PDB file of C-alpha atoms in Angstrom:
ATOM      1  CA  MET A 609      -2.218 -42.193 -36.974  1.00 36.00           C
ATOM      2  CA  ALA A 610      -3.145 -44.773 -39.549  1.00 37.00           C
ATOM      3  CA  VAL A 611      -5.293 -47.558 -38.172  1.00 37.00           C
ATOM      4  CA  ILE A 612      -6.962 -50.570 -39.766  1.00 35.00           C
ATOM      5  CA  SER A 613     -10.676 -49.827 -39.428  1.00 38.00           C
ATOM      6  CA  LYS A 614     -13.612 -52.046 -38.457  1.00 40.00           C
ATOM      7  CA  THR A 615     -14.303 -52.432 -42.173  1.00 46.00           C
ATOM      8  CA  THR A 616     -11.111 -54.469 -42.618  1.00 52.00           C
ATOM      9  CA  SER A 617     -11.126 -56.601 -45.708  1.00 69.00           C
ATOM     10  CA  GLN A 618     -11.548 -60.337 -45.606  1.00 78.00           C
ATOM     11  CA  ILE A 619     -10.314 -61.939 -48.818  1.00 82.00           C
ATOM     12  CA  SER A 620      -9.885 -65.682 -48.920  1.00 83.00           C
ATOM     13  CA  PRO A 621      -6.471 -67.087 -49.660  1.00 79.00           C
ATOM     14  CA  ALA A 622      -7.942 -69.061 -52.540  1.00 85.00           C
ATOM     15  CA  ALA A 623      -9.578 -66.033 -54.093  1.00 87.00           C
ATOM     16  CA  GLU A 624      -6.296 -64.038 -53.701  1.00 86.00           C
ATOM     17  CA  ARG A 625      -4.190 -66.692 -55.303  1.00 86.00           C
ATOM     18  CA  MET A 626      -6.480 -67.047 -58.245  1.00 91.00           C
ATOM     19  CA  PHE A 627      -7.865 -63.519 -58.899  1.00 93.00           C
ATOM     20  CA  HIS A 628      -5.502 -61.315 -56.916  1.00 91.00           C
ATOM     21  CA  GLN A 629      -8.577 -59.380 -55.513  1.00 92.00           C
ATOM     22  CA  SER A 630      -6.434 -57.260 -53.204  1.00 88.00           C
ATOM     23  CA  ARG A 631      -5.281 -55.331 -56.281  1.00 91.00           C
ATOM     24  CA  LEU A 632      -8.791 -53.902 -56.529  1.00 94.00           C
ATOM     25  CA  LEU A 633      -8.628 -52.272 -53.093  1.00 90.00           C
ATOM     26  CA  GLY A 634      -7.969 -48.512 -52.959  1.00 90.00           C
ATOM     27  CA  GLU A 635      -9.012 -45.348 -54.747  1.00 93.00           C
ATOM     28  CA  TRP A 636      -9.190 -45.069 -58.561  1.00 96.00           C
ATOM     29  CA  LYS A 637      -9.514 -42.020 -60.641  1.00 96.00           C
ATOM     30  CA  GLY A 638      -9.736 -41.121 -64.322  1.00 96.00           C
ATOM     31  CA  LYS A 639     -11.944 -39.749 -67.114  1.00 95.00           C
ATOM     32  CA  TRP A 640     -14.594 -41.287 -69.343  1.00 95.00           C
ATOM     33  CA  ALA A 641     -13.173 -42.101 -72.775  1.00 93.00           C
ATOM     34  CA  GLY A 642     -13.869 -39.415 -75.357  1.00 88.00           C
ATOM     35  CA  GLN A 643     -15.044 -37.059 -72.666  1.00 85.00           C
ATOM     36  CA  ASN A 644     -13.551 -34.630 -70.191  1.00 84.00           C
ATOM     37  CA  GLN A 645     -15.663 -35.726 -67.200  1.00 92.00           C
ATOM     38  CA  GLU A 646     -13.880 -37.103 -64.237  1.00 95.00           C
ATOM     39  CA  VAL A 647     -14.917 -40.445 -62.635  1.00 97.00           C
ATOM     40  CA  GLY A 648     -13.770 -42.192 -59.554  1.00 97.00           C
ATOM     41  CA  PHE A 649     -14.233 -45.568 -57.881  1.00 97.00           C
ATOM     42  CA  LYS A 650     -13.061 -46.442 -54.366  1.00 95.00           C
ATOM     43  CA  VAL A 651     -12.921 -50.078 -53.051  1.00 93.00           C
ATOM     44  CA  ILE A 652     -12.910 -49.817 -49.320  1.00 88.00           C
ATOM     45  CA  ASN A 653     -13.003 -53.498 -48.543  1.00 89.00           C
ATOM     46  CA  ILE A 654     -13.826 -56.920 -49.993  1.00 90.00           C
ATOM     47  CA  ARG A 655     -15.753 -59.425 -47.932  1.00 88.00           C
ATOM     48  CA  GLY A 656     -16.403 -62.716 -49.788  1.00 88.00           C
ATOM     49  CA  ALA A 657     -18.692 -61.954 -52.667  1.00 93.00           C
ATOM     50  CA  GLN A 658     -19.353 -58.312 -51.562  1.00 95.00           C
ATOM     51  CA  ALA A 659     -17.334 -55.150 -51.582  1.00 95.00           C
ATOM     52  CA  GLN A 660     -17.982 -51.772 -49.907  1.00 94.00           C
ATOM     53  CA  VAL A 661     -17.429 -49.143 -52.577  1.00 96.00           C
ATOM     54  CA  GLU A 662     -17.841 -45.474 -53.392  1.00 96.00           C
ATOM     55  CA  TYR A 663     -18.628 -44.473 -57.016  1.00 97.00           C
ATOM     56  CA  THR A 664     -18.073 -40.832 -57.959  1.00 96.00           C
ATOM     57  CA  HIS A 665     -19.416 -39.450 -61.272  1.00 94.00           C
ATOM     58  CA  HIS A 666     -20.983 -36.248 -62.542  1.00 90.00           C
ATOM     59  CA  GLY A 667     -20.050 -34.527 -59.305  1.00 90.00           C
ATOM     60  CA  ARG A 668     -21.895 -36.858 -56.892  1.00 94.00           C
ATOM     61  CA  THR A 669     -20.799 -39.905 -54.920  1.00 95.00           C
ATOM     62  CA  GLU A 670     -22.783 -43.089 -54.444  1.00 96.00           C
ATOM     63  CA  ARG A 671     -21.892 -45.454 -51.599  1.00 95.00           C
ATOM     64  CA  GLY A 672     -22.992 -49.052 -51.182  1.00 95.00           C
ATOM     65  CA  LEU A 673     -22.297 -52.713 -51.636  1.00 96.00           C
ATOM     66  CA  ALA A 674     -21.134 -54.213 -54.783  1.00 97.00           C
ATOM     67  CA  LYS A 675     -20.887 -57.702 -56.273  1.00 97.00           C
ATOM     68  CA  VAL A 676     -17.491 -59.317 -56.375  1.00 96.00           C
ATOM     69  CA  ASP A 677     -16.988 -61.839 -59.208  1.00 95.00           C
ATOM     70  CA  GLY A 678     -13.476 -63.213 -59.673  1.00 93.00           C
ATOM     71  CA  ALA A 679     -11.278 -60.281 -60.625  1.00 94.00           C
ATOM     72  CA  THR A 680     -14.054 -57.717 -61.135  1.00 97.00           C
ATOM     73  CA  ILE A 681     -16.495 -55.773 -59.081  1.00 98.00           C
ATOM     74  CA  THR A 682     -19.969 -54.716 -60.339  1.00 98.00           C
ATOM     75  CA  TYR A 683     -21.891 -51.921 -58.735  1.00 98.00           C
ATOM     76  CA  GLY A 684     -25.258 -51.119 -60.398  1.00 96.00           C
ATOM     77  CA  ASN A 685     -24.504 -50.296 -63.947  1.00 96.00           C
ATOM     78  CA  VAL A 686     -20.723 -50.136 -63.750  1.00 97.00           C
ATOM     79  CA  MET A 687     -17.986 -52.859 -63.516  1.00 98.00           C
ATOM     80  CA  ILE A 688     -14.268 -52.337 -62.657  1.00 98.00           C
ATOM     81  CA  GLY A 689     -11.433 -54.735 -63.166  1.00 97.00           C
ATOM     82  CA  THR A 690      -7.555 -54.471 -63.021  1.00 95.00           C
ATOM     83  CA  LYS A 691      -4.808 -56.821 -64.014  1.00 92.00           C
ATOM     84  CA  ASP A 692      -1.824 -55.141 -62.376  1.00 91.00           C
ATOM     85  CA  GLY A 693      -3.277 -53.176 -59.431  1.00 91.00           C
ATOM     86  CA  LYS A 694      -2.019 -49.912 -61.062  1.00 92.00           C
ATOM     87  CA  SER A 695      -4.459 -49.240 -63.893  1.00 96.00           C
ATOM     88  CA  ALA A 696      -8.073 -50.317 -64.208  1.00 97.00           C
ATOM     89  CA  VAL A 697     -10.939 -50.299 -66.757  1.00 97.00           C
ATOM     90  CA  LEU A 698     -14.430 -49.024 -65.696  1.00 97.00           C
ATOM     91  CA  MET A 699     -17.345 -50.101 -67.885  1.00 97.00           C
ATOM     92  CA  PHE A 700     -20.773 -48.499 -67.772  1.00 96.00           C
ATOM     93  CA  SER A 701     -23.805 -50.088 -69.480  1.00 94.00           C
ATOM     94  CA  ALA A 702     -27.467 -49.119 -69.153  1.00 90.00           C
ATOM     95  CA  GLY A 703     -30.474 -48.792 -71.418  1.00 87.00           C
ATOM     96  CA  GLY A 704     -28.418 -49.501 -74.517  1.00 85.00           C
ATOM     97  CA  GLY A 705     -25.910 -46.851 -73.669  1.00 89.00           C
ATOM     98  CA  LYS A 706     -22.225 -47.841 -73.048  1.00 93.00           C
ATOM     99  CA  ALA A 707     -19.177 -45.934 -71.859  1.00 94.00           C
ATOM    100  CA  SER A 708     -15.731 -46.780 -70.558  1.00 96.00           C
ATOM    101  CA  ALA A 709     -13.016 -45.064 -68.574  1.00 96.00           C
ATOM    102  CA  PHE A 710      -9.393 -45.780 -67.818  1.00 95.00           C
ATOM    103  CA  LEU A 711      -8.492 -45.265 -64.168  1.00 96.00           C
ATOM    104  CA  GLU A 712      -5.248 -45.060 -62.238  1.00 95.00           C
ATOM    105  CA  LYS A 713      -4.662 -46.209 -58.640  1.00 93.00           C
ATOM    106  CA  GLN A 714      -4.203 -43.332 -56.383  1.00 88.00           C
ATOM    107  CA  ALA A 715      -1.262 -43.246 -53.874  1.00 74.00           C
ATOM    108  CA  PRO A 716      -2.403 -43.974 -50.264  1.00 63.00           C
ATOM    109  CA  PRO A 717      -2.410 -41.025 -47.799  1.00 56.00           C
ATOM    110  CA  ALA A 718       0.984 -39.830 -46.746  1.00 46.00           C
ATOM    111  CA  ASP A 719       0.607 -41.183 -43.220  1.00 46.00           C
ATOM    112  CA  GLU A 720      -0.319 -44.719 -44.462  1.00 54.00           C
ATOM    113  CA  SER A 721       2.554 -47.012 -43.617  1.00 73.00           C
ATOM    114  CA  ARG A 722       3.535 -49.765 -46.209  1.00 83.00           C
ATOM    115  CA  LEU A 723       4.093 -52.029 -43.152  1.00 88.00           C
ATOM    116  CA  ILE A 724       0.480 -51.855 -42.070  1.00 89.00           C
ATOM    117  CA  GLY A 725      -1.351 -55.152 -42.718  1.00 89.00           C
ATOM    118  CA  SER A 726      -0.942 -58.850 -42.289  1.00 90.00           C
ATOM    119  CA  TRP A 727       2.262 -60.610 -43.455  1.00 91.00           C
ATOM    120  CA  GLY A 728       2.909 -64.376 -43.707  1.00 90.00           C
ATOM    121  CA  GLY A 729       5.767 -66.583 -44.667  1.00 89.00           C
ATOM    122  CA  HIS A 730       7.525 -69.912 -44.143  1.00 84.00           C
ATOM    123  CA  SER A 731      11.010 -70.688 -42.908  1.00 74.00           C
ATOM    124  CA  SER A 732      12.936 -73.557 -44.586  1.00 73.00           C
ATOM    125  CA  ASP A 733      15.501 -73.291 -41.857  1.00 69.00           C
ATOM    126  CA  THR A 734      13.111 -73.969 -39.021  1.00 64.00           C
ATOM    127  CA  ASP A 735      10.367 -75.647 -41.179  1.00 65.00           C
ATOM    128  CA  GLY A 736       7.826 -73.479 -39.465  1.00 71.00           C
ATOM    129  CA  THR A 737       5.432 -70.679 -40.329  1.00 81.00           C
ATOM    130  CA  ALA A 738       5.595 -67.035 -39.256  1.00 87.00           C
ATOM    131  CA  SER A 739       3.195 -64.066 -39.379  1.00 89.00           C
ATOM    132  CA  PHE A 740       3.546 -60.556 -38.445  1.00 90.00           C
ATOM    133  CA  ARG A 741       0.502 -58.316 -38.238  1.00 90.00           C
ATOM    134  CA  VAL A 742       0.925 -54.454 -38.094  1.00 91.00           C
ATOM    135  CA  LEU A 743      -2.303 -53.000 -36.627  1.00 88.00           C
ATOM    136  CA  SER A 744      -1.256 -49.319 -36.558  1.00 86.00           C
ATOM    137  CA  VAL A 745       1.688 -47.044 -36.939  1.00 84.00           C
ATOM    138  CA  ASN A 746       1.864 -43.838 -34.830  1.00 79.00           C
ATOM    139  CA  GLY A 747       5.039 -41.917 -35.372  1.00 76.00           C
ATOM    140  CA  LYS A 748       7.970 -44.096 -34.079  1.00 82.00           C
ATOM    141  CA  GLU A 749       5.667 -46.759 -32.569  1.00 86.00           C
ATOM    142  CA  ALA A 750       3.672 -49.559 -34.025  1.00 88.00           C
ATOM    143  CA  GLU A 751       1.063 -51.925 -32.513  1.00 91.00           C
ATOM    144  CA  VAL A 752       1.970 -55.448 -33.688  1.00 93.00           C
ATOM    145  CA  THR A 753       1.216 -59.098 -33.298  1.00 92.00           C
ATOM    146  CA  THR A 754       3.633 -61.880 -34.111  1.00 92.00           C
ATOM    147  CA  THR A 755       3.181 -65.549 -34.476  1.00 89.00           C
ATOM    148  CA  ILE A 756       6.260 -67.585 -34.958  1.00 85.00           C
ATOM    149  CA  ASN A 757       6.232 -71.415 -34.845  1.00 80.00           C
ATOM    150  CA  GLY A 758       2.848 -71.311 -33.056  1.00 84.00           C
ATOM    151  CA  ILE A 759       3.891 -68.852 -30.398  1.00 88.00           C
ATOM    152  CA  THR A 760       1.938 -65.470 -30.523  1.00 91.00           C
ATOM    153  CA  THR A 761       3.242 -62.263 -29.062  1.00 92.00           C
ATOM    154  CA  LYS A 762       1.535 -58.807 -28.927  1.00 93.00           C
ATOM    155  CA  GLY A 763       2.998 -55.481 -28.042  1.00 92.00           C
ATOM    156  CA  THR A 764       4.493 -52.149 -29.332  1.00 92.00           C
ATOM    157  CA  GLY A 765       7.365 -52.165 -31.727  1.00 89.00           C
ATOM    158  CA  ILE A 766       9.810 -49.408 -32.825  1.00 89.00           C
ATOM    159  CA  VAL A 767       9.480 -47.947 -36.313  1.00 86.00           C
ATOM    160  CA  TYR A 768      12.511 -46.786 -38.252  1.00 82.00           C
ATOM    161  CA  LYS A 769      11.745 -45.925 -41.896  1.00 79.00           C
ATOM    162  CA  ASN A 770      10.611 -49.227 -43.499  1.00 84.00           C
ATOM    163  CA  VAL A 771      11.578 -51.426 -40.560  1.00 88.00           C
ATOM    164  CA  ILE A 772       9.675 -52.385 -37.370  1.00 90.00           C
ATOM    165  CA  MET A 773      11.654 -53.805 -34.509  1.00 89.00           C
ATOM    166  CA  PHE A 774       9.822 -55.844 -31.882  1.00 90.00           C
ATOM    167  CA  GLY A 775      11.827 -57.616 -29.278  1.00 86.00           C
ATOM    168  CA  LYS A 776      14.067 -60.076 -31.083  1.00 85.00           C
ATOM    169  CA  THR A 777      12.056 -59.818 -34.232  1.00 89.00           C
ATOM    170  CA  GLN A 778      12.005 -57.263 -36.989  1.00 89.00           C
ATOM    171  CA  ILE A 779      10.240 -56.916 -40.281  1.00 91.00           C
ATOM    172  CA  SER A 780      11.086 -54.791 -43.239  1.00 90.00           C
ATOM    173  CA  THR A 781       9.722 -54.000 -46.706  1.00 88.00           C
ATOM    174  CA  GLU A 782      10.652 -51.939 -49.728  1.00 83.00           C
ATOM    175  CA  ASP A 783       7.445 -51.967 -51.808  1.00 82.00           C
ATOM    176  CA  GLY A 784       4.722 -52.718 -49.272  1.00 85.00           C
ATOM    177  CA  LYS A 785       4.035 -56.104 -50.884  1.00 86.00           C
ATOM    178  CA  ASN A 786       7.070 -58.291 -50.135  1.00 89.00           C
ATOM    179  CA  GLY A 787       9.265 -58.156 -47.119  1.00 90.00           C
ATOM    180  CA  LYS A 788      11.650 -59.980 -44.715  1.00 90.00           C
ATOM    181  CA  LEU A 789      11.153 -61.096 -41.210  1.00 90.00           C
ATOM    182  CA  ILE A 790      14.182 -61.697 -39.016  1.00 89.00           C
ATOM    183  CA  PHE A 791      13.902 -63.465 -35.664  1.00 85.00           C
ATOM    184  CA  GLN A 792      16.427 -64.698 -33.194  1.00 81.00           C
ATOM    185  CA  VAL A 793      16.397 -68.072 -31.513  1.00 78.00           C
ATOM    186  CA  GLY A 794      19.179 -68.429 -28.970  1.00 77.00           C
ATOM    187  CA  LEU A 795      22.389 -67.065 -30.743  1.00 80.00           C
ATOM    188  CA  LYS A 796      21.016 -67.798 -34.293  1.00 82.00           C
ATOM    189  CA  SER A 797      19.095 -65.452 -36.469  1.00 83.00           C
ATOM    190  CA  PHE A 798      16.573 -66.666 -39.223  1.00 84.00           C
ATOM    191  CA  ALA A 799      15.358 -64.735 -42.109  1.00 87.00           C
ATOM    192  CA  VAL A 800      11.880 -65.468 -43.519  1.00 88.00           C
ATOM    193  CA  PRO A 801      10.623 -64.141 -46.854  1.00 91.00           C
ATOM    194  CA  MET A 802       7.170 -62.513 -46.178  1.00 91.00           C
ATOM    195  CA  THR A 803       4.208 -61.631 -48.342  1.00 92.00           C
ATOM    196  CA  LYS A 804       1.634 -59.061 -47.444  1.00 90.00           C
ATOM    197  CA  TYR A 805      -1.978 -60.340 -47.476  1.00 84.00           C
ATOM    198  CA  PRO A 806      -5.231 -58.492 -47.363  1.00 67.00           C
ATOM    199  CA  PRO A 807      -6.008 -57.618 -43.775  1.00 55.00           C
ATOM    200  CA  VAL A 808      -8.032 -60.204 -41.992  1.00 49.00           C
ATOM    201  CA  ALA A 809     -10.099 -60.011 -38.943  1.00 44.00           C
ATOM    202  CA  THR A 810      -8.264 -62.509 -36.729  1.00 40.00           C
ATOM    203  CA  SER A 811      -4.677 -63.590 -36.242  1.00 38.00           C
ATOM    204  CA  SER A 812      -5.722 -67.258 -36.714  1.00 38.00           C
ATOM    205  CA  ALA A 813      -6.711 -66.430 -40.249  1.00 37.00           C
ATOM    206  CA  VAL A 814      -3.251 -64.949 -40.835  1.00 37.00           C
ATOM    207  CA  ASP A 815      -1.730 -68.247 -39.565  1.00 38.00           C
ATOM    208  CA  LYS A 816      -3.816 -70.254 -41.916  1.00 38.00           C
ATOM    209  CA  ILE A 817      -2.431 -68.049 -44.795  1.00 36.00           C
ATOM    210  CA  ALA A 818       1.040 -68.458 -43.580  1.00 35.00           C
TER     211      ALA A 818
END
């Protein structure tokens, strides 16, 4: 079962809009330029100006807190940055020595659902906000929380491929970044374009983003 851990990331909406810091989250692997030595960097979470990271080089792994500055993360003598969330550049500088590495974002574990996380959007039809938070996915069931026009509902939804159905509400996504929320009011159905945001600690924070 894939579950959002206690180390859930907290990235401010302003930082996400300006720097797209969520693109840095995940595991990165590659090799030092001009060498055949592998290097890896894993961004577990980002909390304000700090990130929990793992830096693997020369067969050993270092773990600790790194400094977040805009679209880059600095950990000791290394700095990593990415523009597209798919490839990244890692720079090393110490004692006059410099090295660089080109890293690729690794695919998430097979059991990691693209739906897991916090989603927010706005409906022009109802002039209201909507959020959908998927806490975990276990087989055909998902633990979810929805907030539509100020009304919050929690419970277990049904998972079918890239869709979660929860009562009169369902959310779907093709790429894990953008999705669609469909909810029913009376006999009418409304579709709301949704965007996935970095997981946050409370549902209220999701509502502010939405």
